[in-house]
Short mmCIF file of C-alpha atoms in Angstrom, two decimals:
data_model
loop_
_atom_site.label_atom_id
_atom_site.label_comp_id
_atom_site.label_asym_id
_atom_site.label_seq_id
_atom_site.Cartn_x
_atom_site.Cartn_y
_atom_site.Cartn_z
CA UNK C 1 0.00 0.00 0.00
CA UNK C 2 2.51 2.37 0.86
CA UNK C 3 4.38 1.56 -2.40
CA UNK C 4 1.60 1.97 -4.57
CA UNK C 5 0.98 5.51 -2.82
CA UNK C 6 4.62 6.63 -3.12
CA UNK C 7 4.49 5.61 -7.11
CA UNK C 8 0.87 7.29 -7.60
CA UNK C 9 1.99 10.91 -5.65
CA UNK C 10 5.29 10.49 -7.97
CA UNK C 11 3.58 10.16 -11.12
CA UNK C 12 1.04 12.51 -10.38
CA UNK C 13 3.82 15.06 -9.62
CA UNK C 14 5.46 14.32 -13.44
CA UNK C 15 1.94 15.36 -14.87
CA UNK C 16 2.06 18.70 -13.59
CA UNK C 17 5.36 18.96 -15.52
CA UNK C 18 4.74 21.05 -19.14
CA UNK C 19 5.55 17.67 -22.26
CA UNK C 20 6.83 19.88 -24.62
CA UNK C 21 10.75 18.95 -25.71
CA UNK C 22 13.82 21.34 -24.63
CA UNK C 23 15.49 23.40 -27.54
CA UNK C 24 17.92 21.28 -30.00
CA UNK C 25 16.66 18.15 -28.57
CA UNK C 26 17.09 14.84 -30.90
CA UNK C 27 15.80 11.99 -28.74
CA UNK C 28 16.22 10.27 -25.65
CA UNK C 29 19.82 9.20 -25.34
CA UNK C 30 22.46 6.75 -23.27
CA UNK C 31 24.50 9.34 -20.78
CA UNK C 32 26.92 10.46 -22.16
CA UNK C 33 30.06 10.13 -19.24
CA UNK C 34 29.06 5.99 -18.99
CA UNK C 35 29.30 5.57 -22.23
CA UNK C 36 32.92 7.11 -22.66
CA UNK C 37 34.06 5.06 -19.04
CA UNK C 38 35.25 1.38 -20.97
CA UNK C 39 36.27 2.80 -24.13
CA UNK C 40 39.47 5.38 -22.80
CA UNK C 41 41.81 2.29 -21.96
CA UNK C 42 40.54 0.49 -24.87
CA UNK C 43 41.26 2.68 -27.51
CA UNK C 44 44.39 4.13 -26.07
CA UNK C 45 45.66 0.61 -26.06
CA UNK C 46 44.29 -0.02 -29.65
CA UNK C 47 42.12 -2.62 -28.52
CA UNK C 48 38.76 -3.80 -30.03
CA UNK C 49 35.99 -1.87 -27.69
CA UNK C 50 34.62 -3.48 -24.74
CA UNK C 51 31.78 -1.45 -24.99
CA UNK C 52 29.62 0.05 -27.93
CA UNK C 53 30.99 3.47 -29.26
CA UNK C 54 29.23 6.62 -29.25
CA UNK C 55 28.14 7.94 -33.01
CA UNK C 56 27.68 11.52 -32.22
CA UNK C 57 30.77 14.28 -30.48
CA UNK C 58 30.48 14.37 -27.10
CA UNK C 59 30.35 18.62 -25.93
CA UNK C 60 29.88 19.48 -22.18
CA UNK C 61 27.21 17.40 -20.39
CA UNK C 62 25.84 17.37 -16.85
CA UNK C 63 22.55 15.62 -15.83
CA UNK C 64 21.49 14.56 -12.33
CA UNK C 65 18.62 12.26 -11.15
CA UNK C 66 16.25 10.71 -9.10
CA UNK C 67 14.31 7.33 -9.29
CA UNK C 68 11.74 5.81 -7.09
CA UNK C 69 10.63 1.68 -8.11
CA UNK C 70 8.32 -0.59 -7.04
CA UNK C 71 10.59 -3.81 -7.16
CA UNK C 72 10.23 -7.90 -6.69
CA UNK C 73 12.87 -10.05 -6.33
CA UNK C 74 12.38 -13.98 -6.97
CA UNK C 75 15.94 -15.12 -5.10
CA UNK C 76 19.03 -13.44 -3.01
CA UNK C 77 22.18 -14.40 -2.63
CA UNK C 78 22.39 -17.71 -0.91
CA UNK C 79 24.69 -16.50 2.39
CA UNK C 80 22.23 -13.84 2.69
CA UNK C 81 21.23 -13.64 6.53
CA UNK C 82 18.20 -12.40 8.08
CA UNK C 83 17.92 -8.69 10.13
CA UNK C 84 17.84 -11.07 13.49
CA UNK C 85 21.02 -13.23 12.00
CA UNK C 86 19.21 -16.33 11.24
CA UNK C 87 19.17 -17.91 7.67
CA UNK C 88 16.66 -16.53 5.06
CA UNK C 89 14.78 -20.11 4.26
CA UNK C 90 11.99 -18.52 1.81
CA UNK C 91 12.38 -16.57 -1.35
CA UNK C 92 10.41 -13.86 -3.50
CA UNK C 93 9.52 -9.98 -1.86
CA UNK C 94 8.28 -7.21 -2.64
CA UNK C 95 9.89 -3.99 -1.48
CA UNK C 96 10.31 -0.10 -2.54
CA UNK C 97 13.68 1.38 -4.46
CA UNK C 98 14.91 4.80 -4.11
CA UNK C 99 17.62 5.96 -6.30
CA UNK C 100 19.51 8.44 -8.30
CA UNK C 101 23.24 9.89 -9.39
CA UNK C 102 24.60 12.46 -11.89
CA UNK C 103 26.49 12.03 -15.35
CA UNK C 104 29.09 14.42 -15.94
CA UNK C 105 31.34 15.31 -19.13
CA UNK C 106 33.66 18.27 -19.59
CA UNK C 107 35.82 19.18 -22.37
CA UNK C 108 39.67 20.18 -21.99
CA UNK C 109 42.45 22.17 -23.58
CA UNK C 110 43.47 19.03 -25.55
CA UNK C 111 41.40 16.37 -23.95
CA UNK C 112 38.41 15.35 -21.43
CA UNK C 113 37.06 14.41 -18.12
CA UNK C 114 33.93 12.12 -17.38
CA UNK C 115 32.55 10.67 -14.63
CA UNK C 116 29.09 8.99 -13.86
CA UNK C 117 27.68 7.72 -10.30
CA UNK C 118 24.34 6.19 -9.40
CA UNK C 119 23.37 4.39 -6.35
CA UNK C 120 20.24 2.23 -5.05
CA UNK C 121 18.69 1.54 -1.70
CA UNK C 122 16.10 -1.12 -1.42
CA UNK C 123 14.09 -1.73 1.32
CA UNK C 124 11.76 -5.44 1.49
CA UNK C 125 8.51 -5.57 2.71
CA UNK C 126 9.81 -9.13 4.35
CA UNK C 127 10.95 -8.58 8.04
CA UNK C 128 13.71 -11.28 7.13
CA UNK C 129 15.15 -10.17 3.99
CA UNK C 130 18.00 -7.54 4.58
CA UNK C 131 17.81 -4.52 2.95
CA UNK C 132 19.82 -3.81 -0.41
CA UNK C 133 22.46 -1.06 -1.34
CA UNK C 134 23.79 -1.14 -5.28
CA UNK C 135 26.52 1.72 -5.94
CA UNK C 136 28.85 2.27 -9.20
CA UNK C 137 31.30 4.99 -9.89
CA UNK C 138 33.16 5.86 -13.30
CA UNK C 139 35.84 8.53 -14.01
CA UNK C 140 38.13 9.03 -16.56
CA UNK C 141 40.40 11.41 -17.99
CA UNK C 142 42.27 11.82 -21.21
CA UNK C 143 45.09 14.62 -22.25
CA UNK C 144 47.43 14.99 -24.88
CA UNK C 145 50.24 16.40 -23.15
CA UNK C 146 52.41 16.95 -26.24
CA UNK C 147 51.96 16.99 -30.27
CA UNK C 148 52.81 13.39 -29.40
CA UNK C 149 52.43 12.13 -26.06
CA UNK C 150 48.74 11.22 -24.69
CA UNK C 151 47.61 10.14 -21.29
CA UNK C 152 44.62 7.71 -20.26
CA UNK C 153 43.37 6.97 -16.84
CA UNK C 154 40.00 5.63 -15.61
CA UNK C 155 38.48 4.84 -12.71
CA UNK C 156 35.42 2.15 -12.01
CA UNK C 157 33.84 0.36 -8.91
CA UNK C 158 30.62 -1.19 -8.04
CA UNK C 159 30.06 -2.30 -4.29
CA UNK C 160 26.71 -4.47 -4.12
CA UNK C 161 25.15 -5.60 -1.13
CA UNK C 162 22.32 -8.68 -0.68
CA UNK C 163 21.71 -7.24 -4.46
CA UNK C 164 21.48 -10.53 -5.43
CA UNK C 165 22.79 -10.28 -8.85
CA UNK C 166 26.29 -8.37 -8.41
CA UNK C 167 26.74 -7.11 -11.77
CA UNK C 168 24.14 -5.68 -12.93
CA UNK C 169 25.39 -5.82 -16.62
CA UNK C 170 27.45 -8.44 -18.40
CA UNK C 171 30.61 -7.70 -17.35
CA UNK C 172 32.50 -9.11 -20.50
CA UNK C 173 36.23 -11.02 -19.75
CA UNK C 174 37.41 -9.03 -16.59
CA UNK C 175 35.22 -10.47 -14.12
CA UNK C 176 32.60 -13.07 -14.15
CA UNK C 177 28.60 -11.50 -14.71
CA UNK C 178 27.42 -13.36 -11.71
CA UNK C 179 28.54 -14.28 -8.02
CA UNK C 180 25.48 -15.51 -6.13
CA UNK C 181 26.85 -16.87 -2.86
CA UNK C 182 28.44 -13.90 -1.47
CA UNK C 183 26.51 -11.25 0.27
CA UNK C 184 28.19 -8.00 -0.68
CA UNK C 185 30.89 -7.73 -3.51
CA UNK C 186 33.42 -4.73 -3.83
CA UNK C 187 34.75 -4.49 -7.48
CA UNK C 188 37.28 -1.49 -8.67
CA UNK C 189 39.77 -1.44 -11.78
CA UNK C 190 41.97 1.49 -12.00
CA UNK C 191 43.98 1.71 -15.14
CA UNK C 192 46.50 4.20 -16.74
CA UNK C 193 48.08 4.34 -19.87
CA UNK C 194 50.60 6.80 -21.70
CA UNK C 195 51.13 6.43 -25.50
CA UNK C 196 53.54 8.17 -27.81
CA UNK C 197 53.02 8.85 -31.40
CA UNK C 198 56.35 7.93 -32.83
CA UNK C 199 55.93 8.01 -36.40
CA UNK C 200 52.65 8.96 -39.04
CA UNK C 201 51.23 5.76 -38.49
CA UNK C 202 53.24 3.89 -35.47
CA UNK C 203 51.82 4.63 -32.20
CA UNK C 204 53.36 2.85 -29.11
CA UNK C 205 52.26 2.91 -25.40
CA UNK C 206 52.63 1.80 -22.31
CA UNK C 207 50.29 0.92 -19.32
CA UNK C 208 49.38 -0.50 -16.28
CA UNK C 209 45.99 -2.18 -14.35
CA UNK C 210 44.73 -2.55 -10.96
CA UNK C 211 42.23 -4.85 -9.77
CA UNK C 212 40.56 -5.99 -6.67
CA UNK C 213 37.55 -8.31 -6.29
CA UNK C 214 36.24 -8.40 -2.03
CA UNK C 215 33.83 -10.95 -1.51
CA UNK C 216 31.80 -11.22 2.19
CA UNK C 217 31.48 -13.39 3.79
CA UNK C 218 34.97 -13.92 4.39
CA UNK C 219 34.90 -17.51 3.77
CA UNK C 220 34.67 -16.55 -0.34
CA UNK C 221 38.36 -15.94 -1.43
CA UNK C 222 38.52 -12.43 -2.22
CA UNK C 223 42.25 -11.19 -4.48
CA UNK C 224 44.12 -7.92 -5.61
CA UNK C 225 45.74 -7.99 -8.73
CA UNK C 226 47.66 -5.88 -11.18
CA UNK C 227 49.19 -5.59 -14.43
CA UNK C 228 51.94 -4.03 -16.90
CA UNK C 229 51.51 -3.79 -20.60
CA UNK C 230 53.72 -2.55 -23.39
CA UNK C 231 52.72 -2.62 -27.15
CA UNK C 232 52.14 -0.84 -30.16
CA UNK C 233 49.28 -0.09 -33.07
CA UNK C 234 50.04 0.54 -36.87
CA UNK C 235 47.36 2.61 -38.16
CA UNK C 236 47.50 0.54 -42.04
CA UNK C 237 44.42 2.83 -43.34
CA UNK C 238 42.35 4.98 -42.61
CA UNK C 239 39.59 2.01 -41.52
CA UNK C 240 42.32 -0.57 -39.90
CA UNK C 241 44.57 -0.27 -37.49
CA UNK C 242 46.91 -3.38 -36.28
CA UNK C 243 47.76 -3.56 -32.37
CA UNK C 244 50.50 -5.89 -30.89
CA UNK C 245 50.63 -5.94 -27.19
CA UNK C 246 52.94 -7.94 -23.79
CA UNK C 247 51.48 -8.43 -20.73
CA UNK C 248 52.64 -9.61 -16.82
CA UNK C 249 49.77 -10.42 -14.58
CA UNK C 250 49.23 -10.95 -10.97
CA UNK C 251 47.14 -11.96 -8.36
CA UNK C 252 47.00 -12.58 -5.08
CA UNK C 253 44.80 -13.93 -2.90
CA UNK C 254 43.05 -13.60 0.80
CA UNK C 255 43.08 -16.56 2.79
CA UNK C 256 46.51 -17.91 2.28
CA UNK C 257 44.35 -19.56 -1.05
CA UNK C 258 48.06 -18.45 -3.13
CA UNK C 259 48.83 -16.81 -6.04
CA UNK C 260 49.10 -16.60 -9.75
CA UNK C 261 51.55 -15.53 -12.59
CA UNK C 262 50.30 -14.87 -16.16
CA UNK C 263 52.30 -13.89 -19.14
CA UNK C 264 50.98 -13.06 -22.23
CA UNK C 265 51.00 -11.59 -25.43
CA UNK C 266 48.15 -10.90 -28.49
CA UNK C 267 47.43 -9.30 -31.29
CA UNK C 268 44.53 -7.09 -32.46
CA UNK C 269 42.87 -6.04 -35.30
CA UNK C 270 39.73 -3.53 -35.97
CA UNK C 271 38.61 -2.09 -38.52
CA UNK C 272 35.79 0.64 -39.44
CA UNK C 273 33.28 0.24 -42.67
CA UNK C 274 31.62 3.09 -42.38
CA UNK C 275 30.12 5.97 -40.03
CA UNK C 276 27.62 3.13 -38.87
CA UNK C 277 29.62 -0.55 -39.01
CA UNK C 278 32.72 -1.44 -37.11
CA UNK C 279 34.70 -4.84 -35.60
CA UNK C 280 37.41 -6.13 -34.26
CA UNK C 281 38.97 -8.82 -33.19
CA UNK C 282 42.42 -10.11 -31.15
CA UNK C 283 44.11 -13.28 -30.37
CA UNK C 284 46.91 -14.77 -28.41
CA UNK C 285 48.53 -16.91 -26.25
CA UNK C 286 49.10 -16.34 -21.77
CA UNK C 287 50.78 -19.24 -19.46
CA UNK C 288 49.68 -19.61 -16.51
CA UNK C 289 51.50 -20.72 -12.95
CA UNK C 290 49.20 -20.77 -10.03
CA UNK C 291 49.86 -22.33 -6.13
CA UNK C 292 47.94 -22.34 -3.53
CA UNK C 293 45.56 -24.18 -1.27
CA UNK C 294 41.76 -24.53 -2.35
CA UNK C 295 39.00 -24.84 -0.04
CA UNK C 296 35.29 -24.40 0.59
CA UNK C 297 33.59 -23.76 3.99
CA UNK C 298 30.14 -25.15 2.85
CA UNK C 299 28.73 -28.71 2.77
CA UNK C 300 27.35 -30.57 -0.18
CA UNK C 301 30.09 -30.18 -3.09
CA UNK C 302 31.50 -33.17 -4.03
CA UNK C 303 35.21 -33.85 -5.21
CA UNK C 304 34.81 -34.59 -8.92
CA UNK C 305 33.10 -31.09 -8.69
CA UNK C 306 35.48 -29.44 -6.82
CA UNK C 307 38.89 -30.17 -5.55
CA UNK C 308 40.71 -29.17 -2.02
CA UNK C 309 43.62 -28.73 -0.82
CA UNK C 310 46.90 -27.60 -2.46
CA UNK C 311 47.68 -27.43 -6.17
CA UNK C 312 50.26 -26.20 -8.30
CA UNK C 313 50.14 -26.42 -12.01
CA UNK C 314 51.26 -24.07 -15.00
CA UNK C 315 49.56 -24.27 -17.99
CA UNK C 316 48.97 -22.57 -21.87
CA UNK C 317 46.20 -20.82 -22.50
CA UNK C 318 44.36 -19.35 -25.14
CA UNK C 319 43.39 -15.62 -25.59
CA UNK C 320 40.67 -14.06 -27.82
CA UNK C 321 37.74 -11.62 -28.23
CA UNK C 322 35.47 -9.99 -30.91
CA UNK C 323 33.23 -7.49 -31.35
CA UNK C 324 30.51 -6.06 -33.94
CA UNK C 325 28.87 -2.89 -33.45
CA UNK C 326 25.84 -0.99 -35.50
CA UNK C 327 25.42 2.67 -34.56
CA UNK C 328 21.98 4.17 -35.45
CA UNK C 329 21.34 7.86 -35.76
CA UNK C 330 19.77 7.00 -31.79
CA UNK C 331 20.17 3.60 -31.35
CA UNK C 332 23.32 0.59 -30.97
CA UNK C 333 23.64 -3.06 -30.92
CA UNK C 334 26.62 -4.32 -30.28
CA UNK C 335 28.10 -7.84 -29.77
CA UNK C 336 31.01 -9.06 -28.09
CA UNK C 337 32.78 -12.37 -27.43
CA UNK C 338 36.05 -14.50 -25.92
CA UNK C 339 38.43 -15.88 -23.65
CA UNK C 340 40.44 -14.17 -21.01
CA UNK C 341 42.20 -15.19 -18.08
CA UNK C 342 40.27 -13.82 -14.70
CA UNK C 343 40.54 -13.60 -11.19
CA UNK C 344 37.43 -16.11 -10.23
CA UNK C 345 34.31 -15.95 -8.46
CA UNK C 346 35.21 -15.99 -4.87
CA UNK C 347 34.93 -20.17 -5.22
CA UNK C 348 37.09 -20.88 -8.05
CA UNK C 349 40.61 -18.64 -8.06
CA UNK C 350 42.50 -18.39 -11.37
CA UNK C 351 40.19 -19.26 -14.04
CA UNK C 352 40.00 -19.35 -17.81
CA UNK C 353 36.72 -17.37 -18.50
CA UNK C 354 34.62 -17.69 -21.63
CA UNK C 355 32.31 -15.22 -22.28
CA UNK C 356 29.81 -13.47 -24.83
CA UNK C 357 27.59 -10.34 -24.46
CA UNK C 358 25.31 -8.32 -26.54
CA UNK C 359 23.65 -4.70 -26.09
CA UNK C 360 20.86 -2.77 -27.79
CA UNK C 361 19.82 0.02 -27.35
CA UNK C 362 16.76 1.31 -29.68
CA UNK C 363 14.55 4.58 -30.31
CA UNK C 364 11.31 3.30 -31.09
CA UNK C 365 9.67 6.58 -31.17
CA UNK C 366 10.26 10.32 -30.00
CA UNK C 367 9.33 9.35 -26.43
CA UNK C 368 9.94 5.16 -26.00
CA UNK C 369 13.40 3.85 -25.45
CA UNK C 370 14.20 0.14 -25.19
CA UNK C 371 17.33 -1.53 -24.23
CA UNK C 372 19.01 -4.50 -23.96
CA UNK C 373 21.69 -6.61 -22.72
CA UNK C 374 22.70 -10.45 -22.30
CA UNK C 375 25.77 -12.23 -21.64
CA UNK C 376 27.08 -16.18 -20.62
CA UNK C 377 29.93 -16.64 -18.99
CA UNK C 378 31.63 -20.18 -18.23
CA UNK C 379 35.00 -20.42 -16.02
CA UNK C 380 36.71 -23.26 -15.87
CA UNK C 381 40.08 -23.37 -13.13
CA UNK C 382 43.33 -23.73 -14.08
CA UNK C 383 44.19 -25.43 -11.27
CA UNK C 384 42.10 -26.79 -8.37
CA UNK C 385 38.40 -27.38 -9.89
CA UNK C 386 37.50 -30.10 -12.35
CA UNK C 387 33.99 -28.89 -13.59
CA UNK C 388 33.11 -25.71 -15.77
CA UNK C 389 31.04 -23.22 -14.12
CA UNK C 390 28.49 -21.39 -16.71
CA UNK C 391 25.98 -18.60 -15.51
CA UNK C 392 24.27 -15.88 -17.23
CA UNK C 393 22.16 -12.89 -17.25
CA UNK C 394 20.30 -10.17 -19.33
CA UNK C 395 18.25 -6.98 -18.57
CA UNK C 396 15.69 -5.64 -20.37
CA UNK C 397 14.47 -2.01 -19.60
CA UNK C 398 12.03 0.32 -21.35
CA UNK C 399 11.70 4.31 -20.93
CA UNK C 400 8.63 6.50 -21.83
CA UNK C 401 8.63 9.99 -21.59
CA UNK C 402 6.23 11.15 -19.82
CA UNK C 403 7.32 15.41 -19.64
CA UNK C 404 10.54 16.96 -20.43
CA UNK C 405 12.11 15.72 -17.67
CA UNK C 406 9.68 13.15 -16.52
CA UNK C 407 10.64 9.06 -17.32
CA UNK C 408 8.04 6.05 -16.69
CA UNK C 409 11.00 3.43 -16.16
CA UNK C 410 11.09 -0.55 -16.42
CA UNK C 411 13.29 -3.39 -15.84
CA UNK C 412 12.83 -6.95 -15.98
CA UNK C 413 16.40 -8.94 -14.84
CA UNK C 414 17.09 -12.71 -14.96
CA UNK C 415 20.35 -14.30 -13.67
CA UNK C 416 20.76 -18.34 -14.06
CA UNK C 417 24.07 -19.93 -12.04
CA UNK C 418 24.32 -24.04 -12.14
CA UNK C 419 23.46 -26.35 -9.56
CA UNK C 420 26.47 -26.60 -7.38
CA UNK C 421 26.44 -29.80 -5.67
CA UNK C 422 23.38 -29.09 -2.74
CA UNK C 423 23.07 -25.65 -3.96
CA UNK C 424 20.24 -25.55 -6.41
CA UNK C 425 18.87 -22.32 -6.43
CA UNK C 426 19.59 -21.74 -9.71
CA UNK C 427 17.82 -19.34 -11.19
CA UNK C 428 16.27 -15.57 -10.11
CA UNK C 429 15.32 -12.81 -11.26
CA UNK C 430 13.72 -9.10 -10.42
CA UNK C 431 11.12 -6.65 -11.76
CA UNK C 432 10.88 -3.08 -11.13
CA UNK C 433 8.48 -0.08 -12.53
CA UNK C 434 8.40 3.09 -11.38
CA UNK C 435 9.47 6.97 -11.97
CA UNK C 436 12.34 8.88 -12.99
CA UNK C 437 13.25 12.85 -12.88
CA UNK C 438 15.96 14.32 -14.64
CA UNK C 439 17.17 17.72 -14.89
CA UNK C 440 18.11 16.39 -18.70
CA UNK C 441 15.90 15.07 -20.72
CA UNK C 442 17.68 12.15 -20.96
CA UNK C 443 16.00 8.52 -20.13
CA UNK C 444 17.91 6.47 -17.34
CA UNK C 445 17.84 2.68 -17.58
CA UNK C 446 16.84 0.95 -14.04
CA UNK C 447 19.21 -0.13 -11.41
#
């Protein structure tokens, strides 16, 4: 009851608002400052984008904004304790979301800054589910310090807590798209790179990664890890460019679970058809030496699932990825795909991680937005676990504008894990509907 009157006064309030479009408006539109976070590091790097590019110059931006949902959840995370400390037993429950954040772009003698936050609280109508917190951050910043000489860093964390699904977006080969036994998940990558346009088409650079992954509880192995890269990219024409690249990994891990050392090295390719077609692709080779001691502090797994105690193995790996993307005049779809050498899940460490992803984004009309996005990902150990591990998710959301500044918002999200020895819970998912203001009129996606 209280819901429903929260949503009713909200959307009430949006239709006292005047409907008639701002000046120079084209359409509702992704923010700008998330979609340039993922593609800095990329493209300094010369790598195919892990994200879909924008198709229009970005020019100053700022745009702030609330949300208030009506939300259901189907599952939580399966650690997930109650207010009192006992075990949640039941699943599905209703509950209220309040939300908002601000995207931010600014343009700079020779360069950029961006940055994007948002943040959720969620509060169940169940006395035993705990409430839920979702935050993510983004910055980046890009300079050419010299005729020649460009710099790249970025900045990107999401902290989750009982959110149930921990990424709320395919994640691609970094991390894995879905953690369900831990109850609150820290995430960050920093990354920096400085590149040096030697000759007309030789550009080389030079860069560096770091990572962290903190799982609670504690009994989910949680690891820091960094890297240096060196490389180069040969522009060949105007629509392909050729990248070569060296990598050192490493991670470390909480626990005393051990370590692991990855060298690698790849190759890239990408190349642009036109204003509105693009791809990419890279391959390569990393080896892999990881020690340590693997172990699991719940019941119910057994051995030719999942292995204990120490190990100590190097092995060859293979690295790839892909990606197609379609820019519209105010729409994208974008696919991506491969195999990358992560950090694990919390359960399995070191892990060979195949994934795939796709995004849309699509203008139906002057006032209805519709989005996208899907992605699998299976990891498999290098070491100490002797079955794959596949999950997935995807999110659709739709926007209508109701004013100027005035969104009717929806999301529907599924996540599937496997059955894990006695843990079958495998599959959940959420729905949420509700109200967004914005001080641009620019549509938000849920949470």
């Amino acid at each position: 009851m209280k819901i429903g009157l929260a949503l009713a006064i909200a959307l009430f309030s949006c239709s006292l608002l005047p409907a008639q479009q701002s000046p120079g408006y084209t359409g509702l539109g992704e923010p700008p400052g998330a979609a340039i976070i993922g593609q800095q590091t990329d493209a300094a790097r010369g790598q195919p984008a892990s994200q879909a590019s924008t198709s229009h110059p970005i020019l100053d931006y700022f745009n702030f904004y609330g949300m208030l949902n009506g939300i259901y959840d189907s599952g939580i995370p399966y650690q997930t304790t109650s207010r009192t400390g006992g075990a949640v037993t039941g699943y599905g429950g209703a509950g209220a979301q309040v939300g908002g954040g601000v995207d931010f772009v600014h343009r700079i003698r020779g360069g950029e800054i961006s940055a994007f936050y948002n943040g959720s609280y969620t509060r169940y109508s169940r006395s035993q589910y705990t409430n839920a917190f979702q935050q993510l951050l983004g910055l980046s910043f890009a300079r050419q310090l010299s005729r020649q000489i460009n710099f790249t860093a970025t900045e990107s964390i999401n902290y989750s807590d009982n959110n149930g699904q921990n990424y709320f977006y395919p994640s691609g080969g970094l991390f894995p798209s879905v953690q369900p036994y831990s109850a609150s998940v820290f995430v960050n990558t920093t990354s920096m790179t400085l590149s040096w346009h030697a000759l007309r088409h030789v550009t080389y650079f030079v860069g560096g990664d770091f990572y962290t992954s903190h799982y609670h509880p504690g009994q989910f192995t949680s690891y820091v890890g960094g890297d240096g890269t060196v490389g180069f990219t040969y522009q060949a024409t105007e629509r392909d460019s050729l990248t070569g690249s060296a990598t050192y990994t490493r991670f470390g891990y909480s626990n005393n679970a051990g370590g692991s050392d990855i060298g690698s090295a790849s190759g890239a390719w990408t190349h642009v058809f036109n204003p509105y077609w693009s791809a990419g692709a890279s391959a390569g080779v990393a080896r892999v030496s990881a020690s340590g001691t693997a172990s699991l502090d719940f019941s119910g797994i057994p051995s030719d699932e999942f292995q204990t105690g120490r190990f100590s193995r190097t092995t060859t790996a293979p690295l790839y990825s892909g990606f197609v993307s379609r820019n519209f005049k105010h729409s994208t779809v974008t696919f991506t795909g491969g195999e990358s050498i992560i950090g694990g899940n919390g359960i399995y460490l070191t892990s060979k991680n195949v994934y795939g992803t796709a995004n849309v984004a699509l203008q139906l009309s002057r006032r209805l937005r519709v989005g996208g996005a899907g992605g699998v990902n299976r990891l498999s150990s290098v070491a100490n676990a002797t079955s794959g591990y596949t999950s997935a998710t995807f999110s659709i959301n739709a926007a209508y504008q109701i004013s100027e500044r005035c969104f009717l918002n929806f999301t529907y999200s599924g996540w599937q894990y496997p059955k894990f020895g006695d843990l079958d819970r495998t599959y959940a998912n959420r729905l949420s509907a509700g109200v967004t203001f914005t001080s641009k009129p620019y549509a938000i996606g849920g949470f």
